[in-house]
mmCIF file of C-alpha atoms in Angstrom:
data_model
loop_
_atom_site.group_PDB
_atom_site.id
_atom_site.type_symbol
_atom_site.label_atom_id
_atom_site.label_comp_id
_atom_site.label_asym_id
_atom_site.label_seq_id
_atom_site.Cartn_x
_atom_site.Cartn_y
_atom_site.Cartn_z
ATOM 1 C CA UNK A 107 15.468 7.426 -12.178
ATOM 2 C CA UNK A 108 13.094 9.979 -10.722
ATOM 3 C CA UNK A 109 11.967 9.733 -7.122
ATOM 4 C CA UNK A 110 8.195 9.633 -6.740
ATOM 5 C CA UNK A 111 7.069 8.761 -3.234
ATOM 6 C CA UNK A 112 3.656 8.121 -1.809
ATOM 7 C CA UNK A 113 2.739 8.099 1.849
ATOM 8 C CA UNK A 114 1.484 6.351 3.750
ATOM 9 C CA UNK A 115 1.990 2.969 2.088
ATOM 10 C CA UNK A 116 -1.273 1.766 3.540
ATOM 11 C CA UNK A 117 -3.990 2.938 5.854
ATOM 12 C CA UNK A 118 -7.195 1.732 7.395
ATOM 13 C CA UNK A 119 -10.062 4.108 8.089
ATOM 14 C CA UNK A 120 -13.573 3.701 9.407
ATOM 15 C CA UNK A 121 -16.503 4.212 7.091
ATOM 16 C CA UNK A 122 -17.489 7.859 7.188
ATOM 17 C CA UNK A 123 -14.023 9.139 8.065
ATOM 18 C CA UNK A 124 -12.262 11.537 5.764
ATOM 19 C CA UNK A 125 -8.695 10.812 4.797
ATOM 20 C CA UNK A 126 -5.859 12.105 2.694
ATOM 21 C CA UNK A 127 -2.534 10.939 1.391
ATOM 22 C CA UNK A 128 0.474 12.408 -0.325
ATOM 23 C CA UNK A 129 2.458 12.076 -3.513
ATOM 24 C CA UNK A 130 5.904 13.726 -3.581
ATOM 25 C CA UNK A 131 7.737 14.287 -6.833
ATOM 26 C CA UNK A 132 10.644 16.322 -8.225
ATOM 27 C CA UNK A 133 9.785 20.023 -8.274
ATOM 28 C CA UNK A 134 11.833 20.707 -11.388
ATOM 29 C CA UNK A 135 10.888 19.879 -14.958
ATOM 30 C CA UNK A 136 7.242 19.327 -14.052
ATOM 31 C CA UNK A 137 4.695 18.664 -16.788
ATOM 32 C CA UNK A 138 1.785 16.755 -15.261
ATOM 33 C CA UNK A 139 0.772 14.643 -12.294
ATOM 34 C CA UNK A 140 -1.640 11.756 -12.771
ATOM 35 C CA UNK A 141 -3.705 10.020 -10.091
ATOM 36 C CA UNK A 142 -5.048 6.513 -10.626
ATOM 37 C CA UNK A 143 -7.330 4.338 -8.569
ATOM 38 C CA UNK A 144 -6.648 0.594 -8.645
ATOM 39 C CA UNK A 145 -9.183 -1.792 -7.193
ATOM 40 C CA UNK A 146 -8.214 -5.389 -6.556
ATOM 41 C CA UNK A 147 -8.702 -7.637 -9.600
ATOM 42 C CA UNK A 148 -9.471 -4.634 -11.804
ATOM 43 C CA UNK A 149 -7.490 -2.297 -14.024
ATOM 44 C CA UNK A 150 -6.098 0.984 -12.731
ATOM 45 C CA UNK A 151 -8.402 3.828 -13.711
ATOM 46 C CA UNK A 152 -7.456 7.453 -14.160
ATOM 47 C CA UNK A 153 -8.844 9.838 -11.549
ATOM 48 C CA UNK A 154 -7.154 13.125 -12.352
ATOM 49 C CA UNK A 155 -4.570 14.664 -14.639
ATOM 50 C CA UNK A 156 -3.173 17.788 -13.016
ATOM 51 C CA UNK A 157 -0.968 20.261 -14.777
ATOM 52 C CA UNK A 158 -1.076 23.699 -13.139
ATOM 53 C CA UNK A 159 0.372 24.759 -9.813
ATOM 54 C CA UNK A 160 -2.526 25.316 -7.432
ATOM 55 C CA UNK A 161 -4.831 23.026 -9.418
ATOM 56 C CA UNK A 162 -7.703 21.510 -7.509
ATOM 57 C CA UNK A 163 -9.747 18.752 -9.082
ATOM 58 C CA UNK A 164 -12.799 16.977 -7.756
ATOM 59 C CA UNK A 165 -14.734 13.861 -8.654
ATOM 60 C CA UNK A 166 -17.563 13.127 -6.262
ATOM 61 C CA UNK A 167 -16.095 12.721 -2.772
ATOM 62 C CA UNK A 168 -12.515 12.557 -4.068
ATOM 63 C CA UNK A 169 -10.457 15.659 -4.675
ATOM 64 C CA UNK A 170 -6.818 16.450 -5.315
ATOM 65 C CA UNK A 171 -4.551 19.460 -5.010
ATOM 66 C CA UNK A 172 -1.236 20.198 -6.652
ATOM 67 C CA UNK A 173 1.818 22.177 -5.550
ATOM 68 C CA UNK A 174 4.445 22.019 -8.282
ATOM 69 C CA UNK A 175 6.817 24.480 -6.602
ATOM 70 C CA UNK A 176 7.322 22.240 -3.580
ATOM 71 C CA UNK A 177 6.655 18.990 -5.428
ATOM 72 C CA UNK A 178 3.622 17.415 -3.810
ATOM 73 C CA UNK A 179 0.017 16.529 -4.442
ATOM 74 C CA UNK A 180 -2.638 15.554 -1.940
ATOM 75 C CA UNK A 181 -5.555 13.251 -2.589
ATOM 76 C CA UNK A 182 -8.543 13.691 -0.261
ATOM 77 C CA UNK A 183 -11.479 11.382 0.250
ATOM 78 C CA UNK A 184 -14.415 12.825 2.147
ATOM 79 C CA UNK A 185 -16.681 10.467 4.075
ATOM 80 C CA UNK A 186 -14.893 7.261 3.051
ATOM 81 C CA UNK A 187 -17.040 4.360 1.922
ATOM 82 C CA UNK A 188 -16.086 0.670 1.619
ATOM 83 C CA UNK A 189 -16.143 1.010 -2.167
ATOM 84 C CA UNK A 190 -13.286 3.512 -1.877
ATOM 85 C CA UNK A 191 -11.018 0.662 -0.806
ATOM 86 C CA UNK A 192 -8.301 0.506 -3.432
ATOM 87 C CA UNK A 193 -4.699 1.377 -4.123
ATOM 88 C CA UNK A 194 -4.204 4.969 -5.221
ATOM 89 C CA UNK A 195 -1.272 5.547 -7.567
ATOM 90 C CA UNK A 196 0.294 8.811 -8.575
ATOM 91 C CA UNK A 197 2.455 9.211 -11.664
ATOM 92 C CA UNK A 198 4.836 12.091 -12.367
ATOM 93 C CA UNK A 199 5.192 13.233 -15.964
ATOM 94 C CA UNK A 200 8.284 15.357 -16.571
ATOM 95 C CA UNK A 201 8.401 18.020 -19.232
ATOM 96 C CA UNK A 202 10.566 16.190 -21.709
ATOM 97 C CA UNK A 203 9.157 13.278 -23.630
ATOM 98 C CA UNK A 204 5.839 11.532 -23.947
ATOM 99 C CA UNK A 205 3.971 9.248 -21.577
ATOM 100 C CA UNK A 206 6.861 6.789 -21.616
ATOM 101 C CA UNK A 207 8.695 9.194 -19.313
ATOM 102 C CA UNK A 208 6.075 8.866 -16.564
ATOM 103 C CA UNK A 209 7.335 7.576 -13.206
ATOM 104 C CA UNK A 210 4.860 5.856 -10.905
ATOM 105 C CA UNK A 211 4.818 5.947 -7.132
ATOM 106 C CA UNK A 212 4.415 2.743 -5.152
ATOM 107 C CA UNK A 213 0.843 3.558 -4.227
ATOM 108 C CA UNK A 214 -1.205 4.054 -1.071
ATOM 109 C CA UNK A 215 -3.427 1.115 -0.214
ATOM 110 C CA UNK A 216 -6.642 2.291 1.439
ATOM 111 C CA UNK A 217 -8.916 -0.051 3.348
ATOM 112 C CA UNK A 218 -12.255 1.362 4.507
ATOM 113 C CA UNK A 219 -13.739 -0.632 7.352
ATOM 114 C CA UNK A 220 -17.559 -0.791 7.435
ATOM 115 C CA UNK B 245 -17.118 -1.030 -24.908
ATOM 116 C CA UNK B 246 -13.560 0.032 -25.634
ATOM 117 C CA UNK B 247 -10.775 -1.269 -23.474
ATOM 118 C CA UNK B 248 -7.629 -3.304 -23.097
ATOM 119 C CA UNK B 249 -7.612 -7.041 -22.708
ATOM 120 C CA UNK B 250 -4.707 -8.958 -21.279
ATOM 121 C CA UNK B 251 -4.399 -12.700 -21.251
ATOM 122 C CA UNK B 252 -3.903 -14.943 -19.505
ATOM 123 C CA UNK B 253 -4.645 -13.641 -16.021
ATOM 124 C CA UNK B 254 -2.328 -16.193 -14.406
ATOM 125 C CA UNK B 255 0.588 -17.912 -16.077
ATOM 126 C CA UNK B 256 3.043 -20.486 -14.830
ATOM 127 C CA UNK B 257 6.304 -21.076 -16.581
ATOM 128 C CA UNK B 258 9.115 -23.509 -16.122
ATOM 129 C CA UNK B 259 12.597 -22.133 -15.865
ATOM 130 C CA UNK B 260 14.247 -21.852 -19.263
ATOM 131 C CA UNK B 261 11.017 -21.419 -21.187
ATOM 132 C CA UNK B 262 9.867 -18.390 -23.115
ATOM 133 C CA UNK B 263 6.293 -17.229 -22.582
ATOM 134 C CA UNK B 264 4.225 -14.624 -24.397
ATOM 135 C CA UNK B 265 1.713 -12.340 -22.704
ATOM 136 C CA UNK B 266 -1.064 -10.969 -24.844
ATOM 137 C CA UNK B 267 -2.327 -7.372 -24.881
ATOM 138 C CA UNK B 268 -5.093 -6.180 -27.203
ATOM 139 C CA UNK B 269 -6.830 -2.791 -27.260
ATOM 140 C CA UNK B 270 -9.781 -1.480 -29.253
ATOM 141 C CA UNK B 271 -9.399 2.147 -28.192
ATOM 142 C CA UNK B 272 -7.652 3.131 -31.423
ATOM 143 C CA UNK B 273 -4.683 4.259 -29.333
ATOM 144 C CA UNK B 274 -1.346 4.706 -31.047
ATOM 145 C CA UNK B 275 0.858 4.161 -28.015
ATOM 146 C CA UNK B 276 1.100 1.004 -25.946
ATOM 147 C CA UNK B 277 3.227 0.100 -22.932
ATOM 148 C CA UNK B 278 4.281 -2.841 -20.818
ATOM 149 C CA UNK B 279 4.950 -2.424 -17.095
ATOM 150 C CA UNK B 280 6.159 -4.749 -14.433
ATOM 151 C CA UNK B 281 5.240 -4.535 -10.754
ATOM 152 C CA UNK B 282 7.154 -6.166 -7.928
ATOM 153 C CA UNK B 283 6.150 -6.051 -4.253
ATOM 154 C CA UNK B 284 6.857 -2.669 -2.699
ATOM 155 C CA UNK B 285 7.758 -1.044 -5.995
ATOM 156 C CA UNK B 286 5.992 1.206 -8.454
ATOM 157 C CA UNK B 287 5.191 0.230 -12.004
ATOM 158 C CA UNK B 288 8.371 0.031 -14.071
ATOM 159 C CA UNK B 289 8.401 0.405 -17.845
ATOM 160 C CA UNK B 290 9.644 -2.573 -19.849
ATOM 161 C CA UNK B 291 8.905 -1.569 -23.454
ATOM 162 C CA UNK B 292 6.729 0.932 -25.241
ATOM 163 C CA UNK B 293 5.529 1.492 -28.769
ATOM 164 C CA UNK B 294 4.294 4.775 -30.172
ATOM 165 C CA UNK B 295 3.363 3.490 -33.596
ATOM 166 C CA UNK B 296 2.956 0.255 -35.509
ATOM 167 C CA UNK B 297 6.218 -1.513 -36.383
ATOM 168 C CA UNK B 298 8.185 0.606 -33.932
ATOM 169 C CA UNK B 299 9.023 0.055 -30.275
ATOM 170 C CA UNK B 300 11.565 1.259 -27.741
ATOM 171 C CA UNK B 301 13.178 -0.148 -24.628
ATOM 172 C CA UNK B 302 12.002 1.116 -21.287
ATOM 173 C CA UNK B 303 13.895 1.078 -18.008
ATOM 174 C CA UNK B 304 14.036 -2.709 -17.552
ATOM 175 C CA UNK B 305 13.951 -4.232 -21.058
ATOM 176 C CA UNK B 306 16.621 -6.891 -20.559
ATOM 177 C CA UNK B 307 15.221 -10.393 -20.964
ATOM 178 C CA UNK B 308 12.048 -9.215 -22.710
ATOM 179 C CA UNK B 309 11.000 -8.768 -26.315
ATOM 180 C CA UNK B 310 7.962 -7.247 -28.011
ATOM 181 C CA UNK B 311 6.395 -6.794 -31.415
ATOM 182 C CA UNK B 312 3.885 -4.307 -32.817
ATOM 183 C CA UNK B 313 2.628 -5.660 -36.108
ATOM 184 C CA UNK B 314 -0.896 -4.307 -35.586
ATOM 185 C CA UNK B 315 -2.124 -1.169 -33.896
ATOM 186 C CA UNK B 316 -4.384 -3.199 -31.621
ATOM 187 C CA UNK B 317 -1.830 -5.693 -30.384
ATOM 188 C CA UNK B 318 1.401 -5.457 -28.365
ATOM 189 C CA UNK B 319 2.491 -8.898 -27.125
ATOM 190 C CA UNK B 320 5.312 -9.251 -24.621
ATOM 191 C CA UNK B 321 7.631 -12.260 -24.598
ATOM 192 C CA UNK B 322 9.412 -13.057 -21.374
ATOM 193 C CA UNK B 323 12.507 -14.925 -22.467
ATOM 194 C CA UNK B 324 14.657 -17.386 -20.596
ATOM 195 C CA UNK B 325 17.249 -14.609 -20.332
ATOM 196 C CA UNK B 326 15.059 -12.733 -17.836
ATOM 197 C CA UNK B 327 16.634 -13.693 -14.536
ATOM 198 C CA UNK B 328 13.726 -12.933 -12.257
ATOM 199 C CA UNK B 329 10.534 -13.101 -14.304
ATOM 200 C CA UNK B 330 8.067 -13.813 -11.501
ATOM 201 C CA UNK B 331 6.046 -10.598 -11.286
ATOM 202 C CA UNK B 332 2.797 -8.870 -12.140
ATOM 203 C CA UNK B 333 2.669 -7.449 -15.678
ATOM 204 C CA UNK B 334 0.409 -4.620 -16.813
ATOM 205 C CA UNK B 335 -0.253 -3.435 -20.323
ATOM 206 C CA UNK B 336 -1.430 0.118 -21.019
ATOM 207 C CA UNK B 337 -2.265 2.380 -23.907
ATOM 208 C CA UNK B 338 -2.569 6.118 -24.413
ATOM 209 C CA UNK B 339 -4.073 8.351 -27.024
ATOM 210 C CA UNK B 340 -2.478 11.385 -28.595
ATOM 211 C CA UNK B 341 -1.447 14.452 -26.650
ATOM 212 C CA UNK B 342 0.988 14.875 -23.812
ATOM 213 C CA UNK B 343 -1.610 15.147 -21.043
ATOM 214 C CA UNK B 344 -3.419 11.974 -21.796
ATOM 215 C CA UNK B 345 -3.952 9.426 -19.063
ATOM 216 C CA UNK B 346 -3.302 5.728 -19.599
ATOM 217 C CA UNK B 347 -5.831 2.947 -19.906
ATOM 218 C CA UNK B 348 -4.712 -0.321 -18.379
ATOM 219 C CA UNK B 349 -5.438 -3.993 -18.758
ATOM 220 C CA UNK B 350 -6.203 -6.194 -15.768
ATOM 221 C CA UNK B 351 -2.723 -7.632 -15.645
ATOM 222 C CA UNK B 352 -1.036 -11.000 -15.894
ATOM 223 C CA UNK B 353 0.590 -12.635 -12.909
ATOM 224 C CA UNK B 354 3.529 -14.720 -14.084
ATOM 225 C CA UNK B 355 5.082 -17.317 -11.811
ATOM 226 C CA UNK B 356 8.174 -19.297 -12.662
ATOM 227 C CA UNK B 357 8.117 -22.786 -11.188
#
């Protein structure tokens, strides 16, 4: 069983603050790193699929970076808004096998306080 | 709109009973998956299917069964052999290609009473 860790487990930020959190994964046998956003009572939705070391991806105020050599990815949210409140999941996809080999982290639960 | 539908949203089961959770997708995806989530843990794979009439055990398949008679449907049965079935269950599907992200249903919360 692969070790995929996310930190912190939860955090509270004020509206307008910028924040970031971490996903750590095995640095060997890397294929892809997925980020999902999961709002309460909704389905998880894909944010980013990252495959190359040094990748940076951006969607609106949310961006992510990837370091496959040291085994981590950061997710950044600039100017947090209440609608950003959600759990953010990362999922590590090793080289061998299809999506069934993906290992999910436990998530970071973000609460943005108006 | 394309998507995945899980039902029911909440399910209560008496000990010793089998229950079946429904998962339907209209995304024309070949692969479908069932995950379980427990407090403080990540999603864990129960079963997956990459094609109709074929499915494989995931990491925690004991006490569960599935079928894949149609591309659109991948029901999960939680049997009485599952010792700790109270959990949140998520169904997902993916398209072709190794880099594809998953599309998820809204989940079913199963409680054994």
